[in-house]
Amino acid sequence: MSLLPTVTHELEALVAQALSLPPEAVYTGPEPRHVPRNGLEVWLEPLRPQQPEPGVSAYLYALHLRQLVVDQAAGSFGAASLALFERADVLRAALDGARPFADRVPALIGTALEGGQLATRDQELSLELDIKAVVYD
């Protein structure tokens, strides 16, 4: 039985808590729903799971942090970019090399947060990170 739905739910809750967002503010899907005005949108995009060795699965996600910044001129995102990277650092501390929800998912071996690709478009900032959750099957 796949632990993917359980791990996904736990990651959503953990990301929301780490970023001080309400639980319903973090969702999973292949595409964004919308960007709130001057707000943060956070979603997990499930990627193809891997099986690095027999009995072990790695669930991979692209974590998207996207923010519409309407009070700054296009191309001048310094403070807003820094704020997104600070949020990524909070997530990195909660996830990287940790077993944050092992009490609820005993098969969890560990989690990792990598990357930090920042993109800008018009008045929109987006930061993409990679999350890996490794579990025993």
mmCIF file with all atom_site columns, C-alpha atoms in Angstrom:
data_model
loop_
_atom_site.group_PDB
_atom_site.id
_atom_site.type_symbol
_atom_site.label_atom_id
_atom_site.label_alt_id
_atom_site.label_comp_id
_atom_site.label_asym_id
_atom_site.label_entity_id
_atom_site.label_seq_id
_atom_site.pdbx_PDB_ins_code
_atom_site.Cartn_x
_atom_site.Cartn_y
_atom_site.Cartn_z
_atom_site.occupancy
_atom_site.B_iso_or_equiv
_atom_site.pdbx_formal_charge
_atom_site.auth_seq_id
_atom_site.auth_comp_id
_atom_site.auth_asym_id
_atom_site.auth_atom_id
_atom_site.pdbx_PDB_model_num
ATOM 1   C CA . MET A 1 1   ? 0.000  0.000  0.000   1.00 0.00 ? 1   MET A CA 1
ATOM 2   C CA . SER A 1 2   ? 1.342  3.404  -0.982  1.00 0.00 ? 2   SER A CA 1
ATOM 3   C CA . LEU A 1 3   ? 1.946  5.958  1.718   1.00 0.00 ? 3   LEU A CA 1
ATOM 4   C CA . LEU A 1 4   ? 1.837  8.794  -0.815  1.00 0.00 ? 4   LEU A CA 1
ATOM 5   C CA . PRO A 1 5   ? -1.542 10.282 0.278   1.00 0.00 ? 5   PRO A CA 1
ATOM 6   C CA . THR A 1 6   ? -0.557 10.181 3.945   1.00 0.00 ? 6   THR A CA 1
ATOM 7   C CA . VAL A 1 7   ? 2.892  11.673 3.351   1.00 0.00 ? 7   VAL A CA 1
ATOM 8   C CA . THR A 1 8   ? 1.393  14.369 1.116   1.00 0.00 ? 8   THR A CA 1
ATOM 9   C CA . HIS A 1 9   ? -1.141 15.330 3.788   1.00 0.00 ? 9   HIS A CA 1
ATOM 10  C CA . GLU A 1 10  ? 1.562  15.464 6.468   1.00 0.00 ? 10  GLU A CA 1
ATOM 11  C CA . LEU A 1 11  ? 3.810  17.622 4.267   1.00 0.00 ? 11  LEU A CA 1
ATOM 12  C CA . GLU A 1 12  ? 0.952  20.047 3.569   1.00 0.00 ? 12  GLU A CA 1
ATOM 13  C CA . ALA A 1 13  ? 0.326  20.415 7.310   1.00 0.00 ? 13  ALA A CA 1
ATOM 14  C CA . LEU A 1 14  ? 4.019  20.788 8.121   1.00 0.00 ? 14  LEU A CA 1
ATOM 15  C CA . VAL A 1 15  ? 4.595  23.444 5.444   1.00 0.00 ? 15  VAL A CA 1
ATOM 16  C CA . ALA A 1 16  ? 1.531  25.400 6.618   1.00 0.00 ? 16  ALA A CA 1
ATOM 17  C CA . GLN A 1 17  ? 2.686  25.261 10.227  1.00 0.00 ? 17  GLN A CA 1
ATOM 18  C CA . ALA A 1 18  ? 6.283  26.227 9.416   1.00 0.00 ? 18  ALA A CA 1
ATOM 19  C CA . LEU A 1 19  ? 5.113  29.214 7.356   1.00 0.00 ? 19  LEU A CA 1
ATOM 20  C CA . SER A 1 20  ? 2.443  30.228 9.920   1.00 0.00 ? 20  SER A CA 1
ATOM 21  C CA . LEU A 1 21  ? -0.328 29.730 7.391   1.00 0.00 ? 21  LEU A CA 1
ATOM 22  C CA . PRO A 1 22  ? -3.761 28.197 7.960   1.00 0.00 ? 22  PRO A CA 1
ATOM 23  C CA . PRO A 1 23  ? -3.785 24.491 6.965   1.00 0.00 ? 23  PRO A CA 1
ATOM 24  C CA . GLU A 1 24  ? -6.104 25.082 4.018   1.00 0.00 ? 24  GLU A CA 1
ATOM 25  C CA . ALA A 1 25  ? -3.639 27.613 2.545   1.00 0.00 ? 25  ALA A CA 1
ATOM 26  C CA . VAL A 1 26  ? -1.274 24.831 1.396   1.00 0.00 ? 26  VAL A CA 1
ATOM 27  C CA . TYR A 1 27  ? -2.603 22.447 -1.211  1.00 0.00 ? 27  TYR A CA 1
ATOM 28  C CA . THR A 1 28  ? -1.434 19.776 -3.626  1.00 0.00 ? 28  THR A CA 1
ATOM 29  C CA . GLY A 1 29  ? -1.952 19.867 -7.355  1.00 0.00 ? 29  GLY A CA 1
ATOM 30  C CA . PRO A 1 30  ? -0.234 19.980 -10.722 1.00 0.00 ? 30  PRO A CA 1
ATOM 31  C CA . GLU A 1 31  ? -0.917 23.716 -11.190 1.00 0.00 ? 31  GLU A CA 1
ATOM 32  C CA . PRO A 1 32  ? -1.536 26.776 -9.040  1.00 0.00 ? 32  PRO A CA 1
ATOM 33  C CA . ARG A 1 33  ? -5.074 27.769 -8.164  1.00 0.00 ? 33  ARG A CA 1
ATOM 34  C CA . HIS A 1 34  ? -4.497 31.519 -7.926  1.00 0.00 ? 34  HIS A CA 1
ATOM 35  C CA . VAL A 1 35  ? -2.206 34.121 -6.431  1.00 0.00 ? 35  VAL A CA 1
ATOM 36  C CA . PRO A 1 36  ? -3.872 36.155 -3.696  1.00 0.00 ? 36  PRO A CA 1
ATOM 37  C CA . ARG A 1 37  ? -3.391 39.909 -3.949  1.00 0.00 ? 37  ARG A CA 1
ATOM 38  C CA . ASN A 1 38  ? -0.237 40.743 -1.975  1.00 0.00 ? 38  ASN A CA 1
ATOM 39  C CA . GLY A 1 39  ? -0.395 37.268 -0.459  1.00 0.00 ? 39  GLY A CA 1
ATOM 40  C CA . LEU A 1 40  ? 1.540  34.045 -0.580  1.00 0.00 ? 40  LEU A CA 1
ATOM 41  C CA . GLU A 1 41  ? 0.377  30.974 -2.487  1.00 0.00 ? 41  GLU A CA 1
ATOM 42  C CA . VAL A 1 42  ? 1.926  27.642 -1.539  1.00 0.00 ? 42  VAL A CA 1
ATOM 43  C CA . TRP A 1 43  ? 1.357  24.338 -3.275  1.00 0.00 ? 43  TRP A CA 1
ATOM 44  C CA . LEU A 1 44  ? 2.979  20.946 -3.596  1.00 0.00 ? 44  LEU A CA 1
ATOM 45  C CA . GLU A 1 45  ? 3.289  19.511 -7.071  1.00 0.00 ? 45  GLU A CA 1
ATOM 46  C CA . PRO A 1 46  ? 3.707  15.725 -6.874  1.00 0.00 ? 46  PRO A CA 1
ATOM 47  C CA . LEU A 1 47  ? 6.431  14.369 -9.122  1.00 0.00 ? 47  LEU A CA 1
ATOM 48  C CA . ARG A 1 48  ? 7.101  10.806 -10.173 1.00 0.00 ? 48  ARG A CA 1
ATOM 49  C CA . PRO A 1 49  ? 8.056  8.669  -7.133  1.00 0.00 ? 49  PRO A CA 1
ATOM 50  C CA . GLN A 1 50  ? 11.350 6.810  -7.235  1.00 0.00 ? 50  GLN A CA 1
ATOM 51  C CA . GLN A 1 51  ? 12.400 3.494  -5.773  1.00 0.00 ? 51  GLN A CA 1
ATOM 52  C CA . PRO A 1 52  ? 16.091 3.913  -4.921  1.00 0.00 ? 52  PRO A CA 1
ATOM 53  C CA . GLU A 1 53  ? 16.278 0.365  -3.550  1.00 0.00 ? 53  GLU A CA 1
ATOM 54  C CA . PRO A 1 54  ? 13.877 -2.506 -2.921  1.00 0.00 ? 54  PRO A CA 1
ATOM 55  C CA . GLY A 1 55  ? 11.525 -1.777 -0.035  1.00 0.00 ? 55  GLY A CA 1
ATOM 56  C CA . VAL A 1 56  ? 12.186 1.976  -0.122  1.00 0.00 ? 56  VAL A CA 1
ATOM 57  C CA . SER A 1 57  ? 10.251 4.692  -1.966  1.00 0.00 ? 57  SER A CA 1
ATOM 58  C CA . ALA A 1 58  ? 11.151 8.337  -2.432  1.00 0.00 ? 58  ALA A CA 1
ATOM 59  C CA . TYR A 1 59  ? 8.177  10.645 -2.891  1.00 0.00 ? 59  TYR A CA 1
ATOM 60  C CA . LEU A 1 60  ? 9.228  13.767 -4.755  1.00 0.00 ? 60  LEU A CA 1
ATOM 61  C CA . TYR A 1 61  ? 7.474  17.114 -4.848  1.00 0.00 ? 61  TYR A CA 1
ATOM 62  C CA . ALA A 1 62  ? 8.109  20.538 -6.291  1.00 0.00 ? 62  ALA A CA 1
ATOM 63  C CA . LEU A 1 63  ? 7.175  23.036 -3.596  1.00 0.00 ? 63  LEU A CA 1
ATOM 64  C CA . HIS A 1 64  ? 6.056  26.345 -5.066  1.00 0.00 ? 64  HIS A CA 1
ATOM 65  C CA . LEU A 1 65  ? 5.994  29.599 -3.127  1.00 0.00 ? 65  LEU A CA 1
ATOM 66  C CA . ARG A 1 66  ? 4.418  32.285 -5.255  1.00 0.00 ? 66  ARG A CA 1
ATOM 67  C CA . GLN A 1 67  ? 3.651  35.853 -4.344  1.00 0.00 ? 67  GLN A CA 1
ATOM 68  C CA . LEU A 1 68  ? 2.081  38.744 -6.183  1.00 0.00 ? 68  LEU A CA 1
ATOM 69  C CA . VAL A 1 69  ? 3.860  41.963 -5.265  1.00 0.00 ? 69  VAL A CA 1
ATOM 70  C CA . VAL A 1 70  ? 1.783  44.858 -6.528  1.00 0.00 ? 70  VAL A CA 1
ATOM 71  C CA . ASP A 1 71  ? 3.312  47.623 -4.419  1.00 0.00 ? 71  ASP A CA 1
ATOM 72  C CA . GLN A 1 72  ? 6.722  47.519 -6.140  1.00 0.00 ? 72  GLN A CA 1
ATOM 73  C CA . ALA A 1 73  ? 7.836  48.411 -9.604  1.00 0.00 ? 73  ALA A CA 1
ATOM 74  C CA . ALA A 1 74  ? 8.435  45.446 -11.897 1.00 0.00 ? 74  ALA A CA 1
ATOM 75  C CA . GLY A 1 75  ? 11.997 44.222 -11.538 1.00 0.00 ? 75  GLY A CA 1
ATOM 76  C CA . SER A 1 76  ? 12.559 45.688 -8.040  1.00 0.00 ? 76  SER A CA 1
ATOM 77  C CA . PHE A 1 77  ? 11.836 42.663 -5.909  1.00 0.00 ? 77  PHE A CA 1
ATOM 78  C CA . GLY A 1 78  ? 14.782 42.841 -3.508  1.00 0.00 ? 78  GLY A CA 1
ATOM 79  C CA . ALA A 1 79  ? 12.915 42.833 -0.186  1.00 0.00 ? 79  ALA A CA 1
ATOM 80  C CA . ALA A 1 80  ? 10.191 40.485 -1.410  1.00 0.00 ? 80  ALA A CA 1
ATOM 81  C CA . SER A 1 81  ? 12.787 38.048 -2.801  1.00 0.00 ? 81  SER A CA 1
ATOM 82  C CA . LEU A 1 82  ? 14.646 38.068 0.489   1.00 0.00 ? 82  LEU A CA 1
ATOM 83  C CA . ALA A 1 83  ? 11.397 37.345 2.340   1.00 0.00 ? 83  ALA A CA 1
ATOM 84  C CA . LEU A 1 84  ? 10.715 34.307 0.123   1.00 0.00 ? 84  LEU A CA 1
ATOM 85  C CA . PHE A 1 85  ? 14.224 32.962 0.718   1.00 0.00 ? 85  PHE A CA 1
ATOM 86  C CA . GLU A 1 86  ? 13.765 33.478 4.465   1.00 0.00 ? 86  GLU A CA 1
ATOM 87  C CA . ARG A 1 87  ? 10.597 31.374 4.278   1.00 0.00 ? 87  ARG A CA 1
ATOM 88  C CA . ALA A 1 88  ? 12.575 28.716 2.413   1.00 0.00 ? 88  ALA A CA 1
ATOM 89  C CA . ASP A 1 89  ? 15.147 28.737 5.225   1.00 0.00 ? 89  ASP A CA 1
ATOM 90  C CA . VAL A 1 90  ? 12.370 28.139 7.780   1.00 0.00 ? 90  VAL A CA 1
ATOM 91  C CA . LEU A 1 91  ? 11.163 25.179 5.726   1.00 0.00 ? 91  LEU A CA 1
ATOM 92  C CA . ARG A 1 92  ? 14.707 23.876 5.319   1.00 0.00 ? 92  ARG A CA 1
ATOM 93  C CA . ALA A 1 93  ? 15.139 23.882 9.104   1.00 0.00 ? 93  ALA A CA 1
ATOM 94  C CA . ALA A 1 94  ? 11.889 21.942 9.540   1.00 0.00 ? 94  ALA A CA 1
ATOM 95  C CA . LEU A 1 95  ? 12.495 19.381 6.788   1.00 0.00 ? 95  LEU A CA 1
ATOM 96  C CA . ASP A 1 96  ? 16.077 18.919 5.730   1.00 0.00 ? 96  ASP A CA 1
ATOM 97  C CA . GLY A 1 97  ? 17.502 15.715 7.139   1.00 0.00 ? 97  GLY A CA 1
ATOM 98  C CA . ALA A 1 98  ? 14.637 15.387 9.618   1.00 0.00 ? 98  ALA A CA 1
ATOM 99  C CA . ARG A 1 99  ? 11.866 12.911 10.404  1.00 0.00 ? 99  ARG A CA 1
ATOM 100 C CA . PRO A 1 100 ? 9.246  15.547 11.234  1.00 0.00 ? 100 PRO A CA 1
ATOM 101 C CA . PHE A 1 101 ? 6.117  13.363 11.285  1.00 0.00 ? 101 PHE A CA 1
ATOM 102 C CA . ALA A 1 102 ? 7.637  9.949  12.009  1.00 0.00 ? 102 ALA A CA 1
ATOM 103 C CA . ASP A 1 103 ? 5.300  9.563  15.000  1.00 0.00 ? 103 ASP A CA 1
ATOM 104 C CA . ARG A 1 104 ? 2.341  9.522  12.575  1.00 0.00 ? 104 ARG A CA 1
ATOM 105 C CA . VAL A 1 105 ? 4.144  7.818  9.671   1.00 0.00 ? 105 VAL A CA 1
ATOM 106 C CA . PRO A 1 106 ? 6.552  5.323  11.290  1.00 0.00 ? 106 PRO A CA 1
ATOM 107 C CA . ALA A 1 107 ? 7.787  4.207  7.850   1.00 0.00 ? 107 ALA A CA 1
ATOM 108 C CA . LEU A 1 108 ? 9.303  7.659  7.280   1.00 0.00 ? 108 LEU A CA 1
ATOM 109 C CA . ILE A 1 109 ? 13.070 7.442  6.863   1.00 0.00 ? 109 ILE A CA 1
ATOM 110 C CA . GLY A 1 110 ? 13.671 11.142 6.352   1.00 0.00 ? 110 GLY A CA 1
ATOM 111 C CA . THR A 1 111 ? 12.937 14.288 4.399   1.00 0.00 ? 111 THR A CA 1
ATOM 112 C CA . ALA A 1 112 ? 15.074 16.698 2.408   1.00 0.00 ? 112 ALA A CA 1
ATOM 113 C CA . LEU A 1 113 ? 14.553 20.167 0.996   1.00 0.00 ? 113 LEU A CA 1
ATOM 114 C CA . GLU A 1 114 ? 16.766 21.270 -1.859  1.00 0.00 ? 114 GLU A CA 1
ATOM 115 C CA . GLY A 1 115 ? 17.043 23.963 -4.464  1.00 0.00 ? 115 GLY A CA 1
ATOM 116 C CA . GLY A 1 116 ? 15.694 27.444 -4.486  1.00 0.00 ? 116 GLY A CA 1
ATOM 117 C CA . GLN A 1 117 ? 15.026 28.556 -8.051  1.00 0.00 ? 117 GLN A CA 1
ATOM 118 C CA . LEU A 1 118 ? 13.655 32.124 -8.033  1.00 0.00 ? 118 LEU A CA 1
ATOM 119 C CA . ALA A 1 119 ? 11.712 33.431 -11.016 1.00 0.00 ? 119 ALA A CA 1
ATOM 120 C CA . THR A 1 120 ? 10.060 36.776 -11.652 1.00 0.00 ? 120 THR A CA 1
ATOM 121 C CA . ARG A 1 121 ? 7.356  37.755 -14.066 1.00 0.00 ? 121 ARG A CA 1
ATOM 122 C CA . ASP A 1 122 ? 5.662  41.149 -14.120 1.00 0.00 ? 122 ASP A CA 1
ATOM 123 C CA . GLN A 1 123 ? 4.772  41.672 -10.456 1.00 0.00 ? 123 GLN A CA 1
ATOM 124 C CA . GLU A 1 124 ? 4.980  38.024 -9.474  1.00 0.00 ? 124 GLU A CA 1
ATOM 125 C CA . LEU A 1 125 ? 7.725  36.228 -7.617  1.00 0.00 ? 125 LEU A CA 1
ATOM 126 C CA . SER A 1 126 ? 7.958  32.471 -7.454  1.00 0.00 ? 126 SER A CA 1
ATOM 127 C CA . LEU A 1 127 ? 10.397 30.247 -5.629  1.00 0.00 ? 127 LEU A CA 1
ATOM 128 C CA . GLU A 1 128 ? 10.536 26.550 -6.441  1.00 0.00 ? 128 GLU A CA 1
ATOM 129 C CA . LEU A 1 129 ? 12.064 24.053 -4.028  1.00 0.00 ? 129 LEU A CA 1
ATOM 130 C CA . ASP A 1 130 ? 12.352 20.279 -4.159  1.00 0.00 ? 130 ASP A CA 1
ATOM 131 C CA . ILE A 1 131 ? 11.068 18.106 -1.326  1.00 0.00 ? 131 ILE A CA 1
ATOM 132 C CA . LYS A 1 132 ? 11.908 14.455 -0.962  1.00 0.00 ? 132 LYS A CA 1
ATOM 133 C CA . ALA A 1 133 ? 10.243 12.178 1.580   1.00 0.00 ? 133 ALA A CA 1
ATOM 134 C CA . VAL A 1 134 ? 11.785 8.704  1.817   1.00 0.00 ? 134 VAL A CA 1
ATOM 135 C CA . VAL A 1 135 ? 9.758  5.861  3.314   1.00 0.00 ? 135 VAL A CA 1
ATOM 136 C CA . TYR A 1 136 ? 9.971  2.127  3.816   1.00 0.00 ? 136 TYR A CA 1
ATOM 137 C CA . ASP A 1 137 ? 7.379  0.321  1.679   1.00 0.00 ? 137 ASP A CA 1
#
